[in-house]
Amino acid sequence: MRFRSFKPPPRRGPRLHLAALGVGLIALLLAADALARPGGGDTFSGGSSSSSGGGGGDAELLFFLIRLAFYYPQLGVPLLIIAVLYFTIKMRKRPAEAWSSQPRLAPPSRHAELEAIAKLDPDFSAIVFEDFVFRLYATAHQARSTPADLDALAPFLSPAVRAELAKRDPVGQTITDVVIGVMKPIAVQLPGDKQDGEVIVRLSFESNMSAGDRSYHVDEVWTLARAAAVRSRPPDAVRAFGCPNCGASYSSSDSQRCDHCGQVVDDGRFDWQVRELRLVQQTPLPPTQRGSVPERGGDMPTIVHPQLRARWQALCAADPALTHDRLRARTLLIYRELNAGWSELDPAKIRPFVSDGMFDYLRYWIDTFKRRQQRNVLKDMRVEKLTVVKVTRDRYYDAITARIHAVGIDYTVDAAGKTLRGSARAPRSYSEYWTLIRGATVRGAPRDEPSCPSCNAPLKISMAGTCEYCGALLTRGDFDWVLSKIEQDESYSG
Ligand SMILES: [Zn+2]
Ligand SMILES: [Zn+2]
């Protein structure tokens, strides 16, 4: 299943710029690139930086170009500049490709633990934070064409960030269908012993969004800050972007102070504020390429959290009804229902088993398929292996991440039944990391049948996520484990 399917096919960006400058240099660069590929027995040892061989080839090429620039500046200098550009881009991209044949731990240099914030703020929940950030991201982009909408987000977006968003291409056009594929913490900085310090979090995003009939793939880095002394508000309080102090819907006559409570709230004193927003790239997506990415990464080593065992035991000790088998059965139920709902373009089937954010994401793709009169058919899908890799627990949620290896028939057809992608005959293997969440106070064996965990009636659920018989809200993990995240092998970093 292609949940991440919105990225343009990986292209060798630098090659385009180089095309005009001669085949010779391209050959050189590609040769260097080939040298950089792991596969000749290079290993990636957890903990060290992400250099994985090939550096020698790069250095040789650079040295050659420097000499060329010295002797034939007219040719050498431009080539050298391009080569430096090329390597800069390559270095930036390389971490995603680092791998080894050994199981490895999450390398700290690439992956930052949001959980570290709980040391300062015991009410901090990475799950609640991620949910907040997902919604803020979508809301900020949707607001960027309307100054008044942007100003209403002043407590959460610094003036610089709002200005940056307002001038983003296509200027003034309404942004719709913002869907985040990957959100990854890349740095978490605690203030140390400083009393008045701030917690800084840097996040990288890969997303899709549309403006009119155009769609874009967007890579961005966001830097958020919050005063170190702040304690997180409970999940319900952060669902709307109101005043971070009093919760009233935010308006301000001096664009700093909340009209309701009179506090200055646009400085991260009460809640997270985005201080800096860096656009890495924005690529227009040709309509035909939307949703077609070849599967890769299935044979990458499994990334296991260093404290998996201890945390899993602590979780099972708190809830003896939770066993590996029961969790597996629950995950397989979700897997089946998700595939069926996806394949039949029936979001109602999926609704009881996924978090709100996940549902928005899946429904976006189901709607897109419907609009295009296409269908992604999934048949004979089965999970061959399920490996629990990570457990996190905070004040509000428990979360379990498992890697699944699965296989099945996966193809896309148009209204006339013509196959557009994939194969209706050959099964395809793939692997993904699934994160399930459940309320931190909930206990009991995970269910593996589709009935309401509150009233036991057969599952019939509204789009808002409530049981139609008893009204219980099932999709925040208040009753049982629900799927909150699917990450692809190549983007999962622990
Ligand atoms: Zn207020
Ligand atoms: Zn019910």
Coordinates of N, CA, C and O and ligand atoms in Angstrom, one line a residue, residues 242-251 257-263 265 270, ligand 1:
G242 N -6.4 28.6 19.7 CA -6.8 29.8 20.4 C -5.7 30.5 21.1 O -4.5 30.1 20.9
C243 N -6.0 31.4 22.0 CA -5.0 32.0 22.8 C -4.3 31.0 23.7 O -5.0 30.2 24.4
P244 N -3.0 30.9 23.6 CA -2.3 29.9 24.4 C -2.3 30.1 25.9 O -1.9 29.2 26.6
N245 N -2.8 31.3 26.3 CA -2.9 31.5 27.7 C -4.3 31.2 28.2 O -4.5 30.4 29.1
C246 N -5.3 31.8 27.6 CA -6.7 31.7 28.2 C -7.5 30.8 27.4 O -8.6 30.4 27.8
G247 N -7.1 30.4 26.2 CA -7.9 29.4 25.4 C -9.0 30.1 24.5 O -9.6 29.4 23.7
A248 N -9.2 31.4 24.7 CA -10.3 32.0 23.9 C -9.8 32.1 22.5 O -8.6 32.1 22.2
S249 N -10.8 32.2 21.6 CA -10.4 32.3 20.2 C -9.6 33.6 20.0 O -9.9 34.7 20.5
Y250 N -8.4 33.5 19.3 CA -7.4 34.6 19.4 C -7.7 35.8 18.5 O -8.0 35.6 17.3
S251 N -7.7 37.0 19.2 CA -7.8 38.2 18.4 C -6.9 39.2 19.1 O -6.8 39.1 20.4
R257 N -0.9 41.2 22.1 CA -1.7 41.0 23.3 C -3.0 40.3 22.9 O -3.7 40.8 22.0
C258 N -3.4 39.3 23.7 CA -4.7 38.7 23.5 C -5.8 39.7 24.0 O -5.7 40.2 25.1
D259 N -6.8 40.0 23.1 CA -7.8 40.9 23.5 C -8.6 40.4 24.7 O -9.1 41.1 25.5
H260 N -8.6 39.1 24.9 CA -9.4 38.5 25.9 C -8.7 38.5 27.3 O -9.3 39.0 28.3
C261 N -7.5 38.1 27.4 CA -6.8 38.0 28.7 C -5.8 39.1 28.9 O -5.2 39.3 30.0
G262 N -5.5 39.8 27.8 CA -4.5 41.0 27.9 C -3.1 40.6 28.0 O -2.2 41.4 28.1
Q263 N -2.8 39.3 27.9 CA -1.4 38.8 28.0 C -0.7 38.9 26.6 O -1.3 38.7 25.6
V265 N 1.1 37.1 24.0 CA 1.2 35.7 23.8 C 1.8 35.3 22.5 O 1.8 34.1 22.1
F270 N 3.9 30.9 26.4 CA 2.9 30.0 26.8 C 2.8 28.7 26.1 O 2.3 27.7 26.5
Ligands
ZN1 ZN -5.9 35.1 26.0

